[in-house]
XYZ file of C-alpha atoms in Angstrom:
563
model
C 39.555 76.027 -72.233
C 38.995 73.176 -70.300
C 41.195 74.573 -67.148
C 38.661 77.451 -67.508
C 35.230 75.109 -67.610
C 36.849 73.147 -64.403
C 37.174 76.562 -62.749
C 33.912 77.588 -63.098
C 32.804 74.459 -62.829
C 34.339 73.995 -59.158
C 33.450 77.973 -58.357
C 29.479 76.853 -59.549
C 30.291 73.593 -56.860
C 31.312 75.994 -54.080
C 28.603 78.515 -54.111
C 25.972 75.701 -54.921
C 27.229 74.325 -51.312
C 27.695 77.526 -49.531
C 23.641 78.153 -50.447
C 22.773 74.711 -49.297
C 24.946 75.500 -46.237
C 22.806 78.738 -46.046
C 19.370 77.514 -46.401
C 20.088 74.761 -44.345
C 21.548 76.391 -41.466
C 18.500 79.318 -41.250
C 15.839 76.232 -42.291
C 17.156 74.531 -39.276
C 18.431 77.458 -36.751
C 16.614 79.911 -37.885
C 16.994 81.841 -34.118
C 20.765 81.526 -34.696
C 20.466 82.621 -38.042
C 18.658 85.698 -36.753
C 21.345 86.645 -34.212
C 24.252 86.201 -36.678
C 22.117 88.260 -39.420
C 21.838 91.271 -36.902
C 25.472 91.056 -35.649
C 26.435 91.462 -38.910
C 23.933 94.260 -39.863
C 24.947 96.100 -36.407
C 28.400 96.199 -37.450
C 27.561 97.388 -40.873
C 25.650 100.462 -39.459
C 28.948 101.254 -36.783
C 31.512 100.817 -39.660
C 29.135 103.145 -42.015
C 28.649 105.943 -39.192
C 32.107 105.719 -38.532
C 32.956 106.364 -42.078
C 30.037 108.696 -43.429
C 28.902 110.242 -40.687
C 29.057 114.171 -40.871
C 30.917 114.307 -37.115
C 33.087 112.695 -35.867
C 32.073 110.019 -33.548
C 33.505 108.326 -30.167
C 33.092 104.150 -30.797
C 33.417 103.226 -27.574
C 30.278 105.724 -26.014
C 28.145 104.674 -29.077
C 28.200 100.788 -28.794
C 28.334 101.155 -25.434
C 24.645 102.687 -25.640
C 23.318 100.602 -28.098
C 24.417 97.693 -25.364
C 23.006 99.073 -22.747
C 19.760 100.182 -24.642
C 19.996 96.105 -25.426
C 19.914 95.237 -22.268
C 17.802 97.938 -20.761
C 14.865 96.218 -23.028
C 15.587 92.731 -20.924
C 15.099 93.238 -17.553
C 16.620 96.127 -14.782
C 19.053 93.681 -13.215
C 21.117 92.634 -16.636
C 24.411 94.973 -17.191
C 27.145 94.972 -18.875
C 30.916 95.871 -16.996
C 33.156 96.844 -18.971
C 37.645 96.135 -17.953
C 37.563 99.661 -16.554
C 34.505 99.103 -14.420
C 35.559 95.375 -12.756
C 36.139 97.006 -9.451
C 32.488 97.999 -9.350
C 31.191 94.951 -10.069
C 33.206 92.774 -7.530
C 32.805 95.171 -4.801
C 28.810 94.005 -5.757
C 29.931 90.198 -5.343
C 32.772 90.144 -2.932
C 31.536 93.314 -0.804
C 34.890 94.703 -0.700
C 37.105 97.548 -3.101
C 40.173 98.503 -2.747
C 40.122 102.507 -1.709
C 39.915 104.820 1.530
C 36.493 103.656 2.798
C 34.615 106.901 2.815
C 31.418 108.075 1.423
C 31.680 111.590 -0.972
C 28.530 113.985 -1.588
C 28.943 116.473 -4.500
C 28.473 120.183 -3.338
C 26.595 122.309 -6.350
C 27.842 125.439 -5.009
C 31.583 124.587 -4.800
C 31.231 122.216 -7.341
C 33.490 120.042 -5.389
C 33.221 116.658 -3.788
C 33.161 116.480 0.126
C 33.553 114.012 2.606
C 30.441 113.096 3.697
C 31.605 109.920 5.781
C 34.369 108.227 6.501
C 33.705 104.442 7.548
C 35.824 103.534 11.166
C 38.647 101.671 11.151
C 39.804 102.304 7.362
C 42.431 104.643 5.690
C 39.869 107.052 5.526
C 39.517 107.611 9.507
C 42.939 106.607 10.413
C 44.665 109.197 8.703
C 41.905 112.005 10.036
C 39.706 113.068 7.562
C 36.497 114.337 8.204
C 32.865 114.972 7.137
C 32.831 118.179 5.719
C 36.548 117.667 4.099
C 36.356 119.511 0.656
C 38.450 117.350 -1.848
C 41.044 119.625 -3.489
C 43.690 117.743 -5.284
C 44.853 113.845 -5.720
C 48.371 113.689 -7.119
C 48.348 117.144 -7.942
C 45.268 117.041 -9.745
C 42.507 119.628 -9.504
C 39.420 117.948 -8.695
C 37.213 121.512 -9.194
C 33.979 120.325 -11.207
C 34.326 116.485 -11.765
C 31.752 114.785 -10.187
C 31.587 112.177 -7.571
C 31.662 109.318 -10.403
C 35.112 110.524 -11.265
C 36.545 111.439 -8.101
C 35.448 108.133 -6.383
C 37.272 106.372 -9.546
C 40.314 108.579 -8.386
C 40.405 107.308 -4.740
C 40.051 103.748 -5.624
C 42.890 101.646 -6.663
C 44.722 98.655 -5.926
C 44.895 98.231 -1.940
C 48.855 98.744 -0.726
C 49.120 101.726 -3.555
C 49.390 105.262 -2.061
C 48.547 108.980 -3.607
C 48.804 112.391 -1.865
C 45.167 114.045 -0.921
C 44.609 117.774 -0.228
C 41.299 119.030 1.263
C 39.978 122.108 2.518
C 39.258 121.584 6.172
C 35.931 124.164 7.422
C 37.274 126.250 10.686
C 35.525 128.569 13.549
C 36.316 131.482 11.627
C 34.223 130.347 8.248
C 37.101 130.117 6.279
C 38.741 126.748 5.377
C 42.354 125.251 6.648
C 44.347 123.454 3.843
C 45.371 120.264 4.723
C 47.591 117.736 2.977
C 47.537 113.818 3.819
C 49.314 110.517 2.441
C 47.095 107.531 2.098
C 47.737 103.984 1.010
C 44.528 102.247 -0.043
C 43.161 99.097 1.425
C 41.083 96.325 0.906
C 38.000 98.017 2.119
C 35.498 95.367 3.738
C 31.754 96.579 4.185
C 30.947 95.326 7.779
C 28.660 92.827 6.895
C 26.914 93.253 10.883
C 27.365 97.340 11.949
C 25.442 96.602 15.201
C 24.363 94.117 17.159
C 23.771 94.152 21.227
C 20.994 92.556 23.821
C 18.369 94.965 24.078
C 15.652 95.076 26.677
C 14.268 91.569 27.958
C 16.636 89.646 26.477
C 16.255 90.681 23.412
C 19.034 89.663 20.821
C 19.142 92.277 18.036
C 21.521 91.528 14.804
C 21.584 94.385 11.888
C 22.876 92.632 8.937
C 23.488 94.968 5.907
C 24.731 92.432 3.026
C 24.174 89.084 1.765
C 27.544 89.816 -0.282
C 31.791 88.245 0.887
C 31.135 86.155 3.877
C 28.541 87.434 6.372
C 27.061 83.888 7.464
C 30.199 83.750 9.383
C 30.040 86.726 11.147
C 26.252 85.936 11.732
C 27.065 83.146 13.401
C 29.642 84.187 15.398
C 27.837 87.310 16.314
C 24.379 85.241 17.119
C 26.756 82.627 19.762
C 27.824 85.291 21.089
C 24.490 87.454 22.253
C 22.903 83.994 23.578
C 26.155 83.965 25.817
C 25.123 87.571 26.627
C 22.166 86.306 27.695
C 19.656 86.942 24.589
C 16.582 84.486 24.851
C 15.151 85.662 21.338
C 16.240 87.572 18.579
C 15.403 90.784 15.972
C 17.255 90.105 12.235
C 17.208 93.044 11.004
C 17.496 93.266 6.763
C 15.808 96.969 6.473
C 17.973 98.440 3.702
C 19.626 95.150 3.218
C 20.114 95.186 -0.868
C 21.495 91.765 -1.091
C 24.335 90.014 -2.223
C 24.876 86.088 -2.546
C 22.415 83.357 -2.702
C 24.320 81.074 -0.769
C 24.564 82.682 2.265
C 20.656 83.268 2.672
C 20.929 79.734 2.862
C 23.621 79.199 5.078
C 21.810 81.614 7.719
C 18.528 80.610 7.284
C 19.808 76.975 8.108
C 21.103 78.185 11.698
C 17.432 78.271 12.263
C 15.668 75.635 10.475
C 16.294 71.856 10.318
C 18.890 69.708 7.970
C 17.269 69.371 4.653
C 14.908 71.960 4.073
C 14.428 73.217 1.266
C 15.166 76.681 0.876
C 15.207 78.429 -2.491
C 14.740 76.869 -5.954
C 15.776 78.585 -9.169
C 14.299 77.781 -12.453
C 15.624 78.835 -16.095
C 16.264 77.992 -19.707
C 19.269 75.955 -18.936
C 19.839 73.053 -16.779
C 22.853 74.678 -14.834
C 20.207 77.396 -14.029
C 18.032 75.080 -12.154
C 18.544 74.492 -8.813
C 17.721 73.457 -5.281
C 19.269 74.700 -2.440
C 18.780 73.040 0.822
C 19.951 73.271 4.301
C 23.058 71.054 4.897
C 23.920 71.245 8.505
C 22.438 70.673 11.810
C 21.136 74.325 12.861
C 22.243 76.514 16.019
C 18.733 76.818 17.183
C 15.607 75.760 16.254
C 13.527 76.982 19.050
C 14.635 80.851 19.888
C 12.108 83.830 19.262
C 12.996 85.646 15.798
C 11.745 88.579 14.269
C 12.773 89.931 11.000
C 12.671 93.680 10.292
C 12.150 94.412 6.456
C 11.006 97.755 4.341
C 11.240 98.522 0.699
C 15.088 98.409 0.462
C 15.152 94.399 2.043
C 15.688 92.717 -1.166
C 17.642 90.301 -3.550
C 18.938 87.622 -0.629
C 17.385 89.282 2.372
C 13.972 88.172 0.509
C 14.892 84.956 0.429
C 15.923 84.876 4.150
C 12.993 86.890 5.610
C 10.740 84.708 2.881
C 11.987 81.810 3.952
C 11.804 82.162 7.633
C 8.275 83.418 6.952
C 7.118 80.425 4.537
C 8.525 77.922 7.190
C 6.506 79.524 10.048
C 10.007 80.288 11.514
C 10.369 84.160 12.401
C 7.434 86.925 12.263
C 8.096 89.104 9.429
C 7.638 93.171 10.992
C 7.848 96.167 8.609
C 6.730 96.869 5.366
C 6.264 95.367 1.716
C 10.164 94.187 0.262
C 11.340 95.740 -2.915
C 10.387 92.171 -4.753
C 13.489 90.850 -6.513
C 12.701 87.652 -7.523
C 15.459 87.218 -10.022
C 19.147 85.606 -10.125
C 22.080 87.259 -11.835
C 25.727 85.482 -12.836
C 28.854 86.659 -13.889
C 30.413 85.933 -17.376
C 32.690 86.779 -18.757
C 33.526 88.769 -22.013
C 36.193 89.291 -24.994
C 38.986 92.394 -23.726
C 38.414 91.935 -20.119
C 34.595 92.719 -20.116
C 31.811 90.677 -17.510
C 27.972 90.781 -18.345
C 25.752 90.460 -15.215
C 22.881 88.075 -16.273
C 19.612 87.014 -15.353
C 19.981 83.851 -15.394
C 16.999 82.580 -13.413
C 13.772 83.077 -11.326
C 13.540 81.776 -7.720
C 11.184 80.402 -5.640
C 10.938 80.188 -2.291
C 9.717 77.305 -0.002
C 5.764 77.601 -0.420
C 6.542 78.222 -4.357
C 6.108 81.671 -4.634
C 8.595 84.156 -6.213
C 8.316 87.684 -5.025
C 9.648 89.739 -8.505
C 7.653 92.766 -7.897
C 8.352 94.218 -11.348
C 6.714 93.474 -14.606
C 9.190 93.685 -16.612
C 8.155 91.475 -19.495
C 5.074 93.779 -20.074
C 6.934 97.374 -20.371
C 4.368 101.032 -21.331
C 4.341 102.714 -23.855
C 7.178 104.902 -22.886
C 9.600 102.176 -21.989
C 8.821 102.274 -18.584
C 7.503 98.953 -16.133
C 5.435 98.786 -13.599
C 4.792 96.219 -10.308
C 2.415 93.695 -11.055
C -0.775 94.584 -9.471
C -1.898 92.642 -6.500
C -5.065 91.914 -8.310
C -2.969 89.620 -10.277
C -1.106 87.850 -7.408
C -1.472 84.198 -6.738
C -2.221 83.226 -2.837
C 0.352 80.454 -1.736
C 0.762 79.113 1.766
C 3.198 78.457 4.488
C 3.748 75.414 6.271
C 1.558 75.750 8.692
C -1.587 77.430 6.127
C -0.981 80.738 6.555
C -1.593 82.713 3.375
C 0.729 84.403 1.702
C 1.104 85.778 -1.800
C 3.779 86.386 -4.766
C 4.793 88.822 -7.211
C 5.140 91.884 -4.643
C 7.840 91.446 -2.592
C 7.150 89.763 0.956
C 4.404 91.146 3.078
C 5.032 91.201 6.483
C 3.229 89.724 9.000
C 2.804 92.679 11.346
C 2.991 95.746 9.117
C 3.578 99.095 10.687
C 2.579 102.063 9.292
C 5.779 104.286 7.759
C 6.078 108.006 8.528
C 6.111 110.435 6.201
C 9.037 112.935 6.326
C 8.150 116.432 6.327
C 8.479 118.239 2.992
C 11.098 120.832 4.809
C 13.424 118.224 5.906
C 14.133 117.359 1.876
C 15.088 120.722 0.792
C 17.124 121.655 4.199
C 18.830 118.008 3.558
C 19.411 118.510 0.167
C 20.472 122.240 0.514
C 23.446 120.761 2.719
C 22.331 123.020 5.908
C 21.227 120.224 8.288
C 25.166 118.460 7.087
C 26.907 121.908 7.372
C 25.025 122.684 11.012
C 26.778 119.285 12.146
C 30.298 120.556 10.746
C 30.068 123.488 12.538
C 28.765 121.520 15.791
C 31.813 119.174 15.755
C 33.986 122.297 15.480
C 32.786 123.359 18.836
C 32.408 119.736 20.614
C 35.368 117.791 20.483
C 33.643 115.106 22.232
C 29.941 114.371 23.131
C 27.979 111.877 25.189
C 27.108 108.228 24.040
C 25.190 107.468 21.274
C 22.788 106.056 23.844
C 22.947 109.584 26.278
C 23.644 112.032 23.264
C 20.641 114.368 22.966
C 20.003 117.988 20.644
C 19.584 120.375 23.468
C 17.165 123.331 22.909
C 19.611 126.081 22.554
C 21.289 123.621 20.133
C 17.440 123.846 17.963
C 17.492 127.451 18.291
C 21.278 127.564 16.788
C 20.410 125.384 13.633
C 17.334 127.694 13.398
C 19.291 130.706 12.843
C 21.954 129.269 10.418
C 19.064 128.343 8.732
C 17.362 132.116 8.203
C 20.813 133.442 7.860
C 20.926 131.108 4.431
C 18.198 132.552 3.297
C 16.296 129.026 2.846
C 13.646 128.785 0.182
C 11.474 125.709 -0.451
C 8.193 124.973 -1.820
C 5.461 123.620 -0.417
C 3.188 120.838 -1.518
C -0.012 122.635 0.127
C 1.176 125.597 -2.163
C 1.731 123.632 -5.120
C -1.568 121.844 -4.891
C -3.314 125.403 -4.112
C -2.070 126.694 -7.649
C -3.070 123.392 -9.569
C -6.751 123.815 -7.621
C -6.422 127.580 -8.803
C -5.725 127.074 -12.174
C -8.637 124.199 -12.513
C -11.188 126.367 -10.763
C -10.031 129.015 -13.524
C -9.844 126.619 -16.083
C -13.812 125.192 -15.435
C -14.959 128.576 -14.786
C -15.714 128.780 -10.504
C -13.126 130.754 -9.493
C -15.192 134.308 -10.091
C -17.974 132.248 -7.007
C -15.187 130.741 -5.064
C -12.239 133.567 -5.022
C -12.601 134.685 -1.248
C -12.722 131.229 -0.262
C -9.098 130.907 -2.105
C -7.554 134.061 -1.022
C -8.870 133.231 2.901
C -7.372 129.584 1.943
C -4.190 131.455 0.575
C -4.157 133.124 3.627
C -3.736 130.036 5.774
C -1.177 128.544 3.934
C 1.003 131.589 4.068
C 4.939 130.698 3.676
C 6.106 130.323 7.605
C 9.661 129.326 7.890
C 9.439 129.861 11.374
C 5.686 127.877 11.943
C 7.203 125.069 10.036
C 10.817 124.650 11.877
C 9.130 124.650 14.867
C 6.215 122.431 13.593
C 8.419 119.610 12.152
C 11.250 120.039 14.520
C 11.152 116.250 15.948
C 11.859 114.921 12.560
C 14.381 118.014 11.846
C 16.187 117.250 15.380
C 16.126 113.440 14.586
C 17.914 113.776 11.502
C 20.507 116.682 12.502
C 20.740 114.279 15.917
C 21.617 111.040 13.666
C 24.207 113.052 11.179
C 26.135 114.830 14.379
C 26.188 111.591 16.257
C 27.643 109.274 13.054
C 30.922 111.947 13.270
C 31.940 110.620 16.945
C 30.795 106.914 16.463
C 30.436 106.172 12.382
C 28.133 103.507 11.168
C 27.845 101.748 14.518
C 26.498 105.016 16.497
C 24.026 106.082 14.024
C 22.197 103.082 14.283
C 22.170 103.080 18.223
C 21.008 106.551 17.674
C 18.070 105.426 15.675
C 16.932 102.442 17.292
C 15.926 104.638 20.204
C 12.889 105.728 18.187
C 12.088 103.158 15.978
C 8.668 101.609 15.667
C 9.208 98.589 13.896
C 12.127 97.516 16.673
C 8.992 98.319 18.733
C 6.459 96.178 17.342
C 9.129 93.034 17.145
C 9.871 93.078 20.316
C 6.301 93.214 21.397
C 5.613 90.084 19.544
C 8.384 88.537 21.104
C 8.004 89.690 24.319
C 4.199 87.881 23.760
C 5.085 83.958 23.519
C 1.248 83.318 23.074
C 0.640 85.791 20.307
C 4.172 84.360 18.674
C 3.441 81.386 18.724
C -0.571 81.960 17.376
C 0.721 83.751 14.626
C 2.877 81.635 13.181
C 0.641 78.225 13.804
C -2.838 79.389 13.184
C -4.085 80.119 9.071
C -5.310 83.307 8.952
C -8.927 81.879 7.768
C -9.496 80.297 11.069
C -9.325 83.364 12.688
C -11.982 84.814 14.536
């Protein structure tokens, strides 16, 4: 009896403590409380599903949406990477993946992947594939329907490991030539700078496409070498320039600014998220000419570099509004080989602005966010007074208006025919002028033209479309019985022309048909020679440049003591 009353008696003791335990620990964590509580309600609703559920269920493909529903609520730049998809995430830090360095399109009607284009100088290229390459088998596998997701999982692997590849290969006769090749994967290395060359007056002009591996050292390298050239000022060009590491914003916005600037600060909820990152060398040149070329793809890094140069009255911003990243993401990592990419932080750059564009905090009804509206941006200023403002992204300081692409040019892009037109074309050229010479002759036009009826093209267009909604409105609020022969002489107008409208739009239709023929002699490095010949933003940089006076106004006088 009495070894019975000291059991309960110690049992009584121990859950006594474990409720003291309990009521202390959510009385005085109650947030971790919270999180532990959930955990362990989370894993009571898997393990019940699992069990109880009518079908049967995959474990993996439901947590993994419940995560990323998690941390789809957060913000757009927190993910989680699972062991399987580490390759994707450190091609995002390091910039490089092992593989054949080629890009792949899906083709709806074959329901095959293609070679859409293979990068120079990488397995890819050396062992001769092609744009327009239809991707039959790896290791004996049929690749018929999997998508480009799966088929660019197949091609990637450990550099120094091989596989056996066989395409179909388009000929002269409209059939297809199989092919069969060996390829041994590499490390493959982005090229940080595709193109850079002295243009016109001494113009230095740099194209830098990632902030991510080590670009600050081919930046420098590259910049030494056009002033030996001869370059007296110099275009940065970030358009389409995603980002990458923090660090090396830093390290090339210090080539051009002064020992001990400060550059970028992050702020967070931890100290080790706090920072301030200054310049720590003596720079290559603090008195050059720069220009800085931006649109709505410059973000991440290239913000802080074109911000920074802009808040430090350093280079004249040219372009359009950045894509407004203001946020910092780091690595860590997770139970069974797993990495979460984390917003860690907000940064600022020098005048104390931070250009997050998206308002993500304050989500609609539907889930969806929207930019913050400019009504609710603060006005900050540069060194020298200029005005500038946050939360959108960095507004340039010349801003040049974009052009619109023709309607047309989407559905003959997206219908393959201006990509199949340049197959054909390379069939019949086995060489063609410089990308500086190489021009779409008129017959060439009238060619693409006819593959083009042939194909029997169909797309819509937005006068049409707008036409019906008007119709339907008219209909709808009862004027359509006064106003029907001004629709049908309206209708009339806006009659479906194939013809009119290849014709009408054929300088943006030859541009891009120009651009995808040339990239097949000269890759990366040729298509962007090919477009800098018409580009309006190169334009207006090297105008300002070219203008020491107007440089040197805009970047020393505040906007509000201009007259």
């Amino acid at each position: 009896m009495k070894k019975l009353l000291s059991k309960r008696i110690t049992v009584s003791a121990v859950a006594v403590v474990a409720v003291i335990a309990f009521f202390s620990f959510k009385s005085g964590d109650d947030k971790n409380f919270q999180i532990a509580k959930n955990l362990n309600v989370f894993s009571a609703i898997v393990k019940e599903l699992d069990m109880f559920y009518v079908d049967t269920l995959d474990p993996n493909k439901m947590v993994r949406e419940g995560i990323d529903n998690m941390l789809y609520s957060l913000d757009p730049y927190t993910e989680y990477f699972p062991e399987e998809d580490q390759s994707e995430l450190e091609q995002m830090i390091k910039g490089s993946f092992g593989g054949i360095g080629s890009y792949i399109t899906y083709d709806t009607k074959l329901k095959r992947s293609v070679i859409s284009e293979p990068f120079e100088n990488t397995p890819a290229a050396k062992v001769g594939l092609k744009a327009g390459d239809i991707l039959v088998e790896i290791d004996g596998k049929d690749l018929l329907g999997k998508n480009n997701a799966e088929v660019s999982q197949m091609l990637r692997g450990q550099a120094g490991t091989s596989f056996k590849l066989k395409v179909d290969r388009p000929n002269l006769k409209g059939t297809y030539t199989p092919l069969e090749f060996t390829i041994v994967r590499e490390s493959i290395q982005n090229p940080s700078i595709p193109y850079a060359s002295v243009l016109e007056n001494h113009v230095g002009y740099i194209n830098l496409s990632t902030f991510s591996g080590n670009p600050s050292k081919d930046f420098k390298k590259t910049f030494l070498d056009l002033k030996k050239k001869g370059a007296t000022s110099l275009v940065i060009d970030l358009r389409n320039n995603g980002g990458g590491l923090l660090d090396e914003a830093v390290e090339i916005a210090n080539y051009f600014l002064p020992r001990g600037k400060v550059i970028v600060t992050t702020k967070g909820k931890i100290k080790q998220a706090s920072n301030s990152y200054k310049t720590l060398r003596e720079p290559l040149d603090l008195d050059i000419p720069v220009a800085v070329l931006v649109n709505s793809a410059t973000a991440s890094a290239s913000e802080i570099l074109s911000g920074s140069l802009q808040d430090l009255d350093r280079a004249v911003v040219v372009g359009n509004r950045t894509f407004g990243k203001g946020l910092v993401q780091v690595p860590r990592s997770l139970p069974y080989g797993g990495t979460m990419k984390v917003t860690t932080s907000k940064y600022y750059i020098p005048s104390g602005r931070c250009v997050q564009a998206i308002d993500y905090k304050n989500r609609n009804e539907d889930g969806s966010v929207g930019a913050i509206p400019d009504s609710l941006t603060k006005i900050f200023h540069t060194a020298a007074g200029r005005e500038v403002r946050d939360g959108g992204g960095v507004m340039p300081d010349i801003a040049v208006k974009q052009e619109k692409l023709p309607n047309i040019l989407f559905y003959l892009v997206r219908d393959n025919l201006v990509f199949d037109y340049a197959t054909q074309y390379c069939l019949k050229h086995p060489t063609i002028a410089s990308p500086e010479k190489f021009e779409l002759t008129a017959s060439d036009y009238t060619d693409f033209k006819a593959t083009v009826k042939k194909a029997d093209f169909k797309y819509d267009q937005q006068s049409e479309k707008i036409l019906k909604t008007l119709k339907e409105a008219a209909e709808f609020e009862g004027y359509m019985k006064d106003a029907s022969d001004e629709f049908k002489a309206l209708e009339k107008k806006l009659n479906h022309n194939l013809e009119r409208d290849l014709d009408y739009f054929s300088k943006d239709i030859k541009r891009m048909i120009t651009n995808e023929i040339v990239k097949r002699y000269y890759f990366q490095r040729g298509s962007l020679i090919q477009q800098l010949k018409d580009d309006n933003d190169l334009e207006a940089a090297i105008q300002i440049l070219n203008n020491p006076a107007k440089y040197k106004e805009m970047l020393s006088v505040p906007a509000v003591a201009k007259k």
